[in-house]
Amino acid sequence: MNDRPANSDPVAAGSADIEAATRRLMTALDALESAVERRREADRDEDELATRIQALGTDRSRLADELDGTLVKSRRLERANREIAEKLDAAIGTIRAVLDTGEAS
């Protein structure tokens, strides 16, 4: 079951095994370090995304408030426009009536 030749030096073989294990350990540690860095970067991206989403929510609320205010102003202006139009119509009617009675005399 042993891959080593029967006449090999056990100390050298043990040293080679240790070196191979050390290389595997270093490779595994490098892979772990890379995975940790990727995870940190993903966490930063998630935090940044959460911050952006919160800012968008705040902007949405502000814009909704502004829209509500603008709608109120718009309705007020429409009402004032109707009232002015009615007054103008009444004034035009009065002026026409005055002109008609002046022409009739």
PDB file of N, CA and C in Angstrom:
ATOM      1  N   MET A   1       0.796  -1.180   0.000  1.00  0.00           N
ATOM      2  CA  MET A   1       0.000   0.000   0.000  1.00  0.00           C
ATOM      3  C   MET A   1       0.847   1.255   0.000  1.00  0.00           C
ATOM      4  N   ASN A   2       2.065   1.120   0.358  1.00  0.00           N
ATOM      5  CA  ASN A   2       2.973   2.241   0.390  1.00  0.00           C
ATOM      6  C   ASN A   2       3.543   2.477  -1.005  1.00  0.00           C
ATOM      7  N   ASP A   3       3.545   3.734  -1.488  1.00  0.00           N
ATOM      8  CA  ASP A   3       4.049   4.058  -2.818  1.00  0.00           C
ATOM      9  C   ASP A   3       5.566   4.171  -2.847  1.00  0.00           C
ATOM     10  N   ARG A   4       6.205   4.207  -1.700  1.00  0.00           N
ATOM     11  CA  ARG A   4       7.649   4.383  -1.650  1.00  0.00           C
ATOM     12  C   ARG A   4       8.371   3.068  -1.889  1.00  0.00           C
ATOM     13  N   PRO A   5       9.486   3.160  -2.551  1.00  0.00           N
ATOM     14  CA  PRO A   5      10.278   1.932  -2.705  1.00  0.00           C
ATOM     15  C   PRO A   5      10.715   1.423  -1.343  1.00  0.00           C
ATOM     16  N   ALA A   6      10.936   0.154  -1.242  1.00  0.00           N
ATOM     17  CA  ALA A   6      11.272  -0.492   0.027  1.00  0.00           C
ATOM     18  C   ALA A   6      12.604  -0.019   0.569  1.00  0.00           C
ATOM     19  N   ASN A   7      13.515   0.418  -0.286  1.00  0.00           N
ATOM     20  CA  ASN A   7      14.849   0.787   0.187  1.00  0.00           C
ATOM     21  C   ASN A   7      15.004   2.286   0.400  1.00  0.00           C
ATOM     22  N   SER A   8      13.919   3.050   0.409  1.00  0.00           N
ATOM     23  CA  SER A   8      14.053   4.492   0.559  1.00  0.00           C
ATOM     24  C   SER A   8      14.295   4.851   2.017  1.00  0.00           C
ATOM     25  N   ASP A   9      14.855   6.029   2.200  1.00  0.00           N
ATOM     26  CA  ASP A   9      15.177   6.547   3.527  1.00  0.00           C
ATOM     27  C   ASP A   9      13.893   7.044   4.182  1.00  0.00           C
ATOM     28  N   PRO A  10      13.501   6.504   5.346  1.00  0.00           N
ATOM     29  CA  PRO A  10      12.257   6.919   5.989  1.00  0.00           C
ATOM     30  C   PRO A  10      12.257   8.385   6.392  1.00  0.00           C
ATOM     31  N   VAL A  11      13.380   8.966   6.753  1.00  0.00           N
ATOM     32  CA  VAL A  11      13.457  10.369   7.149  1.00  0.00           C
ATOM     33  C   VAL A  11      13.219  11.252   5.937  1.00  0.00           C
ATOM     34  N   ALA A  12      13.852  10.911   4.809  1.00  0.00           N
ATOM     35  CA  ALA A  12      13.676  11.687   3.587  1.00  0.00           C
ATOM     36  C   ALA A  12      12.238  11.568   3.110  1.00  0.00           C
ATOM     37  N   ALA A  13      11.688  10.347   3.207  1.00  0.00           N
ATOM     38  CA  ALA A  13      10.302  10.142   2.792  1.00  0.00           C
ATOM     39  C   ALA A  13       9.372  10.944   3.688  1.00  0.00           C
ATOM     40  N   GLY A  14       9.613  10.958   4.983  1.00  0.00           N
ATOM     41  CA  GLY A  14       8.803  11.730   5.921  1.00  0.00           C
ATOM     42  C   GLY A  14       8.923  13.212   5.629  1.00  0.00           C
ATOM     43  N   SER A  15      10.127  13.657   5.293  1.00  0.00           N
ATOM     44  CA  SER A  15      10.346  15.059   4.961  1.00  0.00           C
ATOM     45  C   SER A  15       9.602  15.430   3.679  1.00  0.00           C
ATOM     46  N   ALA A  16       9.634  14.544   2.695  1.00  0.00           N
ATOM     47  CA  ALA A  16       8.919  14.800   1.440  1.00  0.00           C
ATOM     48  C   ALA A  16       7.411  14.849   1.700  1.00  0.00           C
ATOM     49  N   ASP A  17       6.929  13.952   2.568  1.00  0.00           N
ATOM     50  CA  ASP A  17       5.512  13.966   2.912  1.00  0.00           C
ATOM     51  C   ASP A  17       5.125  15.271   3.598  1.00  0.00           C
ATOM     52  N   ILE A  18       5.983  15.730   4.480  1.00  0.00           N
ATOM     53  CA  ILE A  18       5.730  16.982   5.194  1.00  0.00           C
ATOM     54  C   ILE A  18       5.723  18.147   4.207  1.00  0.00           C
ATOM     55  N   GLU A  19       6.681  18.150   3.276  1.00  0.00           N
ATOM     56  CA  GLU A  19       6.733  19.218   2.276  1.00  0.00           C
ATOM     57  C   GLU A  19       5.484  19.202   1.401  1.00  0.00           C
ATOM     58  N   ALA A  20       5.033  18.025   0.992  1.00  0.00           N
ATOM     59  CA  ALA A  20       3.829  17.916   0.166  1.00  0.00           C
ATOM     60  C   ALA A  20       2.609  18.389   0.964  1.00  0.00           C
ATOM     61  N   ALA A  21       2.531  18.001   2.215  1.00  0.00           N
ATOM     62  CA  ALA A  21       1.414  18.422   3.061  1.00  0.00           C
ATOM     63  C   ALA A  21       1.452  19.931   3.270  1.00  0.00           C
ATOM     64  N   THR A  22       2.655  20.462   3.439  1.00  0.00           N
ATOM     65  CA  THR A  22       2.806  21.902   3.621  1.00  0.00           C
ATOM     66  C   THR A  22       2.339  22.652   2.379  1.00  0.00           C
ATOM     67  N   ARG A  23       2.711  22.142   1.198  1.00  0.00           N
ATOM     68  CA  ARG A  23       2.270  22.777  -0.055  1.00  0.00           C
ATOM     69  C   ARG A  23       0.739  22.729  -0.169  1.00  0.00           C
ATOM     70  N   ARG A  24       0.165  21.569   0.169  1.00  0.00           N
ATOM     71  CA  ARG A  24      -1.294  21.458   0.114  1.00  0.00           C
ATOM     72  C   ARG A  24      -1.942  22.428   1.110  1.00  0.00           C
ATOM     73  N   LEU A  25      -1.352  22.528   2.300  1.00  0.00           N
ATOM     74  CA  LEU A  25      -1.873  23.440   3.306  1.00  0.00           C
ATOM     75  C   LEU A  25      -1.782  24.886   2.824  1.00  0.00           C
ATOM     76  N   MET A  26      -0.656  25.266   2.237  1.00  0.00           N
ATOM     77  CA  MET A  26      -0.479  26.632   1.729  1.00  0.00           C
ATOM     78  C   MET A  26      -1.484  26.915   0.610  1.00  0.00           C
ATOM     79  N   THR A  27      -1.696  25.934  -0.264  1.00  0.00           N
ATOM     80  CA  THR A  27      -2.676  26.096  -1.346  1.00  0.00           C
ATOM     81  C   THR A  27      -4.077  26.265  -0.768  1.00  0.00           C
ATOM     82  N   ALA A  28      -4.399  25.461   0.232  1.00  0.00           N
ATOM     83  CA  ALA A  28      -5.710  25.551   0.872  1.00  0.00           C
ATOM     84  C   ALA A  28      -5.876  26.895   1.582  1.00  0.00           C
ATOM     85  N   LEU A  29      -4.818  27.362   2.242  1.00  0.00           N
ATOM     86  CA  LEU A  29      -4.881  28.658   2.920  1.00  0.00           C
ATOM     87  C   LEU A  29      -5.050  29.799   1.919  1.00  0.00           C
ATOM     88  N   ASP A  30      -4.341  29.708   0.782  1.00  0.00           N
ATOM     89  CA  ASP A  30      -4.500  30.722  -0.265  1.00  0.00           C
ATOM     90  C   ASP A  30      -5.933  30.735  -0.791  1.00  0.00           C
ATOM     91  N   ALA A  31      -6.486  29.533  -1.005  1.00  0.00           N
ATOM     92  CA  ALA A  31      -7.861  29.435  -1.488  1.00  0.00           C
ATOM     93  C   ALA A  31      -8.830  30.006  -0.450  1.00  0.00           C
ATOM     94  N   LEU A  32      -8.579  29.713   0.823  1.00  0.00           N
ATOM     95  CA  LEU A  32      -9.422  30.232   1.896  1.00  0.00           C
ATOM     96  C   LEU A  32      -9.334  31.757   1.957  1.00  0.00           C
ATOM     97  N   GLU A  33      -8.128  32.292   1.847  1.00  0.00           N
ATOM     98  CA  GLU A  33      -7.937  33.735   1.877  1.00  0.00           C
ATOM     99  C   GLU A  33      -8.668  34.396   0.705  1.00  0.00           C
ATOM    100  N   SER A  34      -8.597  33.789  -0.465  1.00  0.00           N
ATOM    101  CA  SER A  34      -9.309  34.323  -1.629  1.00  0.00           C
ATOM    102  C   SER A  34     -10.823  34.292  -1.398  1.00  0.00           C
ATOM    103  N   ALA A  35     -11.304  33.200  -0.831  1.00  0.00           N
ATOM    104  CA  ALA A  35     -12.737  33.079  -0.566  1.00  0.00           C
ATOM    105  C   ALA A  35     -13.194  34.125   0.450  1.00  0.00           C
ATOM    106  N   VAL A  36     -12.379  34.354   1.467  1.00  0.00           N
ATOM    107  CA  VAL A  36     -12.716  35.358   2.485  1.00  0.00           C
ATOM    108  C   VAL A  36     -12.756  36.743   1.845  1.00  0.00           C
ATOM    109  N   GLU A  37     -11.800  37.050   0.979  1.00  0.00           N
ATOM    110  CA  GLU A  37     -11.773  38.361   0.317  1.00  0.00           C
ATOM    111  C   GLU A  37     -12.987  38.538  -0.591  1.00  0.00           C
ATOM    112  N   ARG A  38     -13.355  37.479  -1.318  1.00  0.00           N
ATOM    113  CA  ARG A  38     -14.550  37.554  -2.167  1.00  0.00           C
ATOM    114  C   ARG A  38     -15.791  37.796  -1.311  1.00  0.00           C
ATOM    115  N   ARG A  39     -15.854  37.134  -0.162  1.00  0.00           N
ATOM    116  CA  ARG A  39     -17.004  37.298   0.732  1.00  0.00           C
ATOM    117  C   ARG A  39     -17.060  38.721   1.276  1.00  0.00           C
ATOM    118  N   ARG A  40     -15.904  39.265   1.650  1.00  0.00           N
ATOM    119  CA  ARG A  40     -15.859  40.645   2.143  1.00  0.00           C
ATOM    120  C   ARG A  40     -16.332  41.610   1.061  1.00  0.00           C
ATOM    121  N   GLU A  41     -15.877  41.376  -0.155  1.00  0.00           N
ATOM    122  CA  GLU A  41     -16.284  42.235  -1.268  1.00  0.00           C
ATOM    123  C   GLU A  41     -17.794  42.118  -1.508  1.00  0.00           C
ATOM    124  N   ALA A  42     -18.323  40.907  -1.452  1.00  0.00           N
ATOM    125  CA  ALA A  42     -19.766  40.704  -1.621  1.00  0.00           C
ATOM    126  C   ALA A  42     -20.531  41.418  -0.507  1.00  0.00           C
ATOM    127  N   ASP A  43     -20.017  41.355   0.723  1.00  0.00           N
ATOM    128  CA  ASP A  43     -20.670  42.042   1.843  1.00  0.00           C
ATOM    129  C   ASP A  43     -20.652  43.558   1.630  1.00  0.00           C
ATOM    130  N   ARG A  44     -19.515  44.079   1.137  1.00  0.00           N
ATOM    131  CA  ARG A  44     -19.438  45.519   0.857  1.00  0.00           C
ATOM    132  C   ARG A  44     -20.440  45.894  -0.223  1.00  0.00           C
ATOM    133  N   ASP A  45     -20.541  45.055  -1.260  1.00  0.00           N
ATOM    134  CA  ASP A  45     -21.502  45.318  -2.329  1.00  0.00           C
ATOM    135  C   ASP A  45     -22.929  45.296  -1.792  1.00  0.00           C
ATOM    136  N   GLU A  46     -23.233  44.353  -0.914  1.00  0.00           N
ATOM    137  CA  GLU A  46     -24.571  44.276  -0.320  1.00  0.00           C
ATOM    138  C   GLU A  46     -24.850  45.508   0.530  1.00  0.00           C
ATOM    139  N   ASP A  47     -23.849  45.943   1.301  1.00  0.00           N
ATOM    140  CA  ASP A  47     -24.025  47.140   2.133  1.00  0.00           C
ATOM    141  C   ASP A  47     -24.254  48.365   1.257  1.00  0.00           C
ATOM    142  N   GLU A  48     -23.482  48.466   0.173  1.00  0.00           N
ATOM    143  CA  GLU A  48     -23.637  49.593  -0.740  1.00  0.00           C
ATOM    144  C   GLU A  48     -25.025  49.565  -1.387  1.00  0.00           C
ATOM    145  N   LEU A  49     -25.467  48.398  -1.778  1.00  0.00           N
ATOM    146  CA  LEU A  49     -26.792  48.256  -2.376  1.00  0.00           C
ATOM    147  C   LEU A  49     -27.876  48.638  -1.379  1.00  0.00           C
ATOM    148  N   ALA A  50     -27.734  48.193  -0.139  1.00  0.00           N
ATOM    149  CA  ALA A  50     -28.719  48.538   0.891  1.00  0.00           C
ATOM    150  C   ALA A  50     -28.761  50.049   1.112  1.00  0.00           C
ATOM    151  N   THR A  51     -27.600  50.688   1.100  1.00  0.00           N
ATOM    152  CA  THR A  51     -27.532  52.141   1.259  1.00  0.00           C
ATOM    153  C   THR A  51     -28.226  52.832   0.096  1.00  0.00           C
ATOM    154  N   ARG A  52     -27.978  52.341  -1.118  1.00  0.00           N
ATOM    155  CA  ARG A  52     -28.621  52.934  -2.299  1.00  0.00           C
ATOM    156  C   ARG A  52     -30.135  52.747  -2.250  1.00  0.00           C
ATOM    157  N   ILE A  53     -30.577  51.573  -1.843  1.00  0.00           N
ATOM    158  CA  ILE A  53     -32.014  51.309  -1.748  1.00  0.00           C
ATOM    159  C   ILE A  53     -32.648  52.244  -0.727  1.00  0.00           C
ATOM    160  N   GLN A  54     -31.978  52.442   0.391  1.00  0.00           N
ATOM    161  CA  GLN A  54     -32.499  53.349   1.418  1.00  0.00           C
ATOM    162  C   GLN A  54     -32.575  54.775   0.868  1.00  0.00           C
ATOM    163  N   ALA A  55     -31.539  55.196   0.137  1.00  0.00           N
ATOM    164  CA  ALA A  55     -31.544  56.543  -0.448  1.00  0.00           C
ATOM    165  C   ALA A  55     -32.670  56.681  -1.463  1.00  0.00           C
ATOM    166  N   LEU A  56     -32.891  55.638  -2.264  1.00  0.00           N
ATOM    167  CA  LEU A  56     -33.987  55.670  -3.235  1.00  0.00           C
ATOM    168  C   LEU A  56     -35.339  55.765  -2.529  1.00  0.00           C
ATOM    169  N   GLY A  57     -35.484  55.044  -1.424  1.00  0.00           N
ATOM    170  CA  GLY A  57     -36.722  55.115  -0.653  1.00  0.00           C
ATOM    171  C   GLY A  57     -36.952  56.514  -0.108  1.00  0.00           C
ATOM    172  N   THR A  58     -35.890  57.133   0.377  1.00  0.00           N
ATOM    173  CA  THR A  58     -35.981  58.500   0.890  1.00  0.00           C
ATOM    174  C   THR A  58     -36.360  59.461  -0.235  1.00  0.00           C
ATOM    175  N   ASP A  59     -35.696  59.306  -1.391  1.00  0.00           N
ATOM    176  CA  ASP A  59     -36.020  60.151  -2.542  1.00  0.00           C
ATOM    177  C   ASP A  59     -37.465  59.950  -2.976  1.00  0.00           C
ATOM    178  N   ARG A  60     -37.915  58.708  -2.967  1.00  0.00           N
ATOM    179  CA  ARG A  60     -39.290  58.406  -3.368  1.00  0.00           C
ATOM    180  C   ARG A  60     -40.277  59.099  -2.441  1.00  0.00           C
ATOM    181  N   SER A  61     -40.009  59.031  -1.153  1.00  0.00           N
ATOM    182  CA  SER A  61     -40.901  59.683  -0.183  1.00  0.00           C
ATOM    183  C   SER A  61     -40.920  61.191  -0.399  1.00  0.00           C
ATOM    184  N   ARG A  62     -39.753  61.761  -0.603  1.00  0.00           N
ATOM    185  CA  ARG A  62     -39.657  63.211  -0.824  1.00  0.00           C
ATOM    186  C   ARG A  62     -40.407  63.598  -2.103  1.00  0.00           C
ATOM    187  N   LEU A  63     -40.193  62.823  -3.171  1.00  0.00           N
ATOM    188  CA  LEU A  63     -40.869  63.122  -4.431  1.00  0.00           C
ATOM    189  C   LEU A  63     -42.385  62.959  -4.313  1.00  0.00           C
ATOM    190  N   ALA A  64     -42.816  61.958  -3.557  1.00  0.00           N
ATOM    191  CA  ALA A  64     -44.257  61.763  -3.349  1.00  0.00           C
ATOM    192  C   ALA A  64     -44.847  62.963  -2.605  1.00  0.00           C
ATOM    193  N   ASP A  65     -44.133  63.459  -1.606  1.00  0.00           N
ATOM    194  CA  ASP A  65     -44.597  64.641  -0.871  1.00  0.00           C
ATOM    195  C   ASP A  65     -44.662  65.857  -1.789  1.00  0.00           C
ATOM    196  N   GLU A  66     -43.621  66.025  -2.615  1.00  0.00           N
ATOM    197  CA  GLU A  66     -43.604  67.152  -3.549  1.00  0.00           C
ATOM    198  C   GLU A  66     -44.748  67.039  -4.548  1.00  0.00           C
ATOM    199  N   LEU A  67     -44.999  65.829  -5.024  1.00  0.00           N
ATOM    200  CA  LEU A  67     -46.095  65.612  -5.974  1.00  0.00           C
ATOM    201  C   LEU A  67     -47.436  65.946  -5.332  1.00  0.00           C
ATOM    202  N   ASP A  68     -47.629  65.507  -4.100  1.00  0.00           N
ATOM    203  CA  ASP A  68     -48.871  65.829  -3.396  1.00  0.00           C
ATOM    204  C   ASP A  68     -49.051  67.344  -3.285  1.00  0.00           C
ATOM    205  N   GLY A  69     -47.981  68.032  -2.915  1.00  0.00           N
ATOM    206  CA  GLY A  69     -48.041  69.491  -2.809  1.00  0.00           C
ATOM    207  C   GLY A  69     -48.338  70.147  -4.146  1.00  0.00           C
ATOM    208  N   THR A  70     -47.722  69.630  -5.193  1.00  0.00           N
ATOM    209  CA  THR A  70     -47.947  70.176  -6.531  1.00  0.00           C
ATOM    210  C   THR A  70     -49.377  69.934  -6.983  1.00  0.00           C
ATOM    211  N   LEU A  71     -49.936  68.762  -6.665  1.00  0.00           N
ATOM    212  CA  LEU A  71     -51.329  68.478  -7.026  1.00  0.00           C
ATOM    213  C   LEU A  71     -52.283  69.429  -6.313  1.00  0.00           C
ATOM    214  N   VAL A  72     -52.005  69.709  -5.047  1.00  0.00           N
ATOM    215  CA  VAL A  72     -52.844  70.644  -4.288  1.00  0.00           C
ATOM    216  C   VAL A  72     -52.785  72.028  -4.938  1.00  0.00           C
ATOM    217  N   LYS A  73     -51.576  72.477  -5.279  1.00  0.00           N
ATOM    218  CA  LYS A  73     -51.421  73.789  -5.927  1.00  0.00           C
ATOM    219  C   LYS A  73     -52.130  73.815  -7.274  1.00  0.00           C
ATOM    220  N   SER A  74     -52.005  72.730  -8.016  1.00  0.00           N
ATOM    221  CA  SER A  74     -52.634  72.644  -9.336  1.00  0.00           C
ATOM    222  C   SER A  74     -54.151  72.733  -9.220  1.00  0.00           C
ATOM    223  N   ARG A  75     -54.717  72.034  -8.269  1.00  0.00           N
ATOM    224  CA  ARG A  75     -56.176  72.090  -8.062  1.00  0.00           C
ATOM    225  C   ARG A  75     -56.616  73.493  -7.649  1.00  0.00           C
ATOM    226  N   ARG A  76     -55.805  74.109  -6.799  1.00  0.00           N
ATOM    227  CA  ARG A  76     -56.112  75.475  -6.367  1.00  0.00           C
ATOM    228  C   ARG A  76     -56.081  76.431  -7.563  1.00  0.00           C
ATOM    229  N   LEU A  77     -55.065  76.271  -8.425  1.00  0.00           N
ATOM    230  CA  LEU A  77     -54.963  77.128  -9.611  1.00  0.00           C
ATOM    231  C   LEU A  77     -56.121  76.880 -10.578  1.00  0.00           C
ATOM    232  N   GLU A  78     -56.523  75.607 -10.746  1.00  0.00           N
ATOM    233  CA  GLU A  78     -57.657  75.297 -11.615  1.00  0.00           C
ATOM    234  C   GLU A  78     -58.932  75.948 -11.086  1.00  0.00           C
ATOM    235  N   ARG A  79     -59.124  75.875  -9.781  1.00  0.00           N
ATOM    236  CA  ARG A  79     -60.302  76.486  -9.156  1.00  0.00           C
ATOM    237  C   ARG A  79     -60.274  78.003  -9.366  1.00  0.00           C
ATOM    238  N   ALA A  80     -59.115  78.620  -9.128  1.00  0.00           N
ATOM    239  CA  ALA A  80     -58.991  80.068  -9.311  1.00  0.00           C
ATOM    240  C   ALA A  80     -59.220  80.427 -10.777  1.00  0.00           C
ATOM    241  N   ASN A  81     -58.720  79.605 -11.694  1.00  0.00           N
ATOM    242  CA  ASN A  81     -58.907  79.848 -13.125  1.00  0.00           C
ATOM    243  C   ASN A  81     -60.390  79.808 -13.489  1.00  0.00           C
ATOM    244  N   ARG A  82     -61.117  78.825 -12.955  1.00  0.00           N
ATOM    245  CA  ARG A  82     -62.561  78.734 -13.210  1.00  0.00           C
ATOM    246  C   ARG A  82     -63.286  79.967 -12.666  1.00  0.00           C
ATOM    247  N   GLU A  83     -62.930  80.364 -11.445  1.00  0.00           N
ATOM    248  CA  GLU A  83     -63.571  81.539 -10.841  1.00  0.00           C
ATOM    249  C   GLU A  83     -63.298  82.794 -11.672  1.00  0.00           C
ATOM    250  N   ILE A  84     -62.077  82.953 -12.126  1.00  0.00           N
ATOM    251  CA  ILE A  84     -61.724  84.121 -12.949  1.00  0.00           C
ATOM    252  C   ILE A  84     -62.472  84.073 -14.271  1.00  0.00           C
ATOM    253  N   ALA A  85     -62.546  82.876 -14.870  1.00  0.00           N
ATOM    254  CA  ALA A  85     -63.269  82.733 -16.140  1.00  0.00           C
ATOM    255  C   ALA A  85     -64.744  83.086 -15.954  1.00  0.00           C
ATOM    256  N   GLU A  86     -65.354  82.660 -14.857  1.00  0.00           N
ATOM    257  CA  GLU A  86     -66.757  82.991 -14.587  1.00  0.00           C
ATOM    258  C   GLU A  86     -66.934  84.497 -14.404  1.00  0.00           C
ATOM    259  N   LYS A  87     -66.002  85.123 -13.688  1.00  0.00           N
ATOM    260  CA  LYS A  87     -66.083  86.572 -13.476  1.00  0.00           C
ATOM    261  C   LYS A  87     -65.893  87.326 -14.788  1.00  0.00           C
ATOM    262  N   LEU A  88     -64.966  86.845 -15.622  1.00  0.00           N
ATOM    263  CA  LEU A  88     -64.755  87.472 -16.920  1.00  0.00           C
ATOM    264  C   LEU A  88     -66.005  87.332 -17.796  1.00  0.00           C
ATOM    265  N   ASP A  89     -66.596  86.138 -17.780  1.00  0.00           N
ATOM    266  CA  ASP A  89     -67.822  85.928 -18.548  1.00  0.00           C
ATOM    267  C   ASP A  89     -68.918  86.875 -18.063  1.00  0.00           C
ATOM    268  N   ALA A  90     -69.037  87.015 -16.747  1.00  0.00           N
ATOM    269  CA  ALA A  90     -70.051  87.917 -16.183  1.00  0.00           C
ATOM    270  C   ALA A  90     -69.752  89.361 -16.586  1.00  0.00           C
ATOM    271  N   ALA A  91     -68.482  89.755 -16.521  1.00  0.00           N
ATOM    272  CA  ALA A  91     -68.099  91.128 -16.891  1.00  0.00           C
ATOM    273  C   ALA A  91     -68.355  91.367 -18.373  1.00  0.00           C
ATOM    274  N   ILE A  92     -68.032  90.392 -19.215  1.00  0.00           N
ATOM    275  CA  ILE A  92     -68.274  90.530 -20.650  1.00  0.00           C
ATOM    276  C   ILE A  92     -69.772  90.649 -20.910  1.00  0.00           C
ATOM    277  N   GLY A  93     -70.546  89.830 -20.199  1.00  0.00           N
ATOM    278  CA  GLY A  93     -72.005  89.913 -20.335  1.00  0.00           C
ATOM    279  C   GLY A  93     -72.527  91.275 -19.936  1.00  0.00           C
ATOM    280  N   THR A  94     -71.999  91.819 -18.847  1.00  0.00           N
ATOM    281  CA  THR A  94     -72.422  93.150 -18.373  1.00  0.00           C
ATOM    282  C   THR A  94     -72.041  94.212 -19.391  1.00  0.00           C
ATOM    283  N   ILE A  95     -70.822  94.133 -19.911  1.00  0.00           N
ATOM    284  CA  ILE A  95     -70.359  95.119 -20.898  1.00  0.00           C
ATOM    285  C   ILE A  95     -71.225  95.036 -22.160  1.00  0.00           C
ATOM    286  N   ARG A  96     -71.540  93.847 -22.594  1.00  0.00           N
ATOM    287  CA  ARG A  96     -72.390  93.684 -23.782  1.00  0.00           C
ATOM    288  C   ARG A  96     -73.782  94.264 -23.525  1.00  0.00           C
ATOM    289  N   ALA A  97     -74.289  94.002 -22.336  1.00  0.00           N
ATOM    290  CA  ALA A  97     -75.620  94.526 -22.003  1.00  0.00           C
ATOM    291  C   ALA A  97     -75.606  96.040 -21.997  1.00  0.00           C
ATOM    292  N   VAL A  98     -74.556  96.645 -21.448  1.00  0.00           N
ATOM    293  CA  VAL A  98     -74.433  98.086 -21.410  1.00  0.00           C
ATOM    294  C   VAL A  98     -74.326  98.629 -22.833  1.00  0.00           C
ATOM    295  N   LEU A  99     -73.507  97.953 -23.664  1.00  0.00           N
ATOM    296  CA  LEU A  99     -73.329  98.393 -25.042  1.00  0.00           C
ATOM    297  C   LEU A  99     -74.639  98.252 -25.826  1.00  0.00           C
ATOM    298  N   ASP A 100     -75.373  97.183 -25.567  1.00  0.00           N
ATOM    299  CA  ASP A 100     -76.640  96.961 -26.255  1.00  0.00           C
ATOM    300  C   ASP A 100     -77.668  98.019 -25.868  1.00  0.00           C
ATOM    301  N   THR A 101     -77.717  98.402 -24.604  1.00  0.00           N
ATOM    302  CA  THR A 101     -78.665  99.420 -24.177  1.00  0.00           C
ATOM    303  C   THR A 101     -78.229 100.786 -24.678  1.00  0.00           C
ATOM    304  N   GLY A 102     -76.953 101.009 -24.820  1.00  0.00           N
ATOM    305  CA  GLY A 102     -76.446 102.272 -25.349  1.00  0.00           C
ATOM    306  C   GLY A 102     -76.744 102.387 -26.830  1.00  0.00           C
ATOM    307  N   GLU A 103     -76.699 101.309 -27.547  1.00  0.00           N
ATOM    308  CA  GLU A 103     -76.990 101.324 -28.974  1.00  0.00           C
ATOM    309  C   GLU A 103     -78.493 101.444 -29.210  1.00  0.00           C
ATOM    310  N   ALA A 104     -79.270 100.923 -28.301  1.00  0.00           N
ATOM    311  CA  ALA A 104     -80.716 100.955 -28.450  1.00  0.00           C
ATOM    312  C   ALA A 104     -81.261 102.362 -28.213  1.00  0.00           C
ATOM    313  N   SER A 105     -80.565 103.176 -27.495  1.00  0.00           N
ATOM    314  CA  SER A 105     -81.080 104.515 -27.178  1.00  0.00           C
ATOM    315  C   SER A 105     -80.998 105.457 -28.316  1.00  0.00           C
TER     316      SER A 105
END
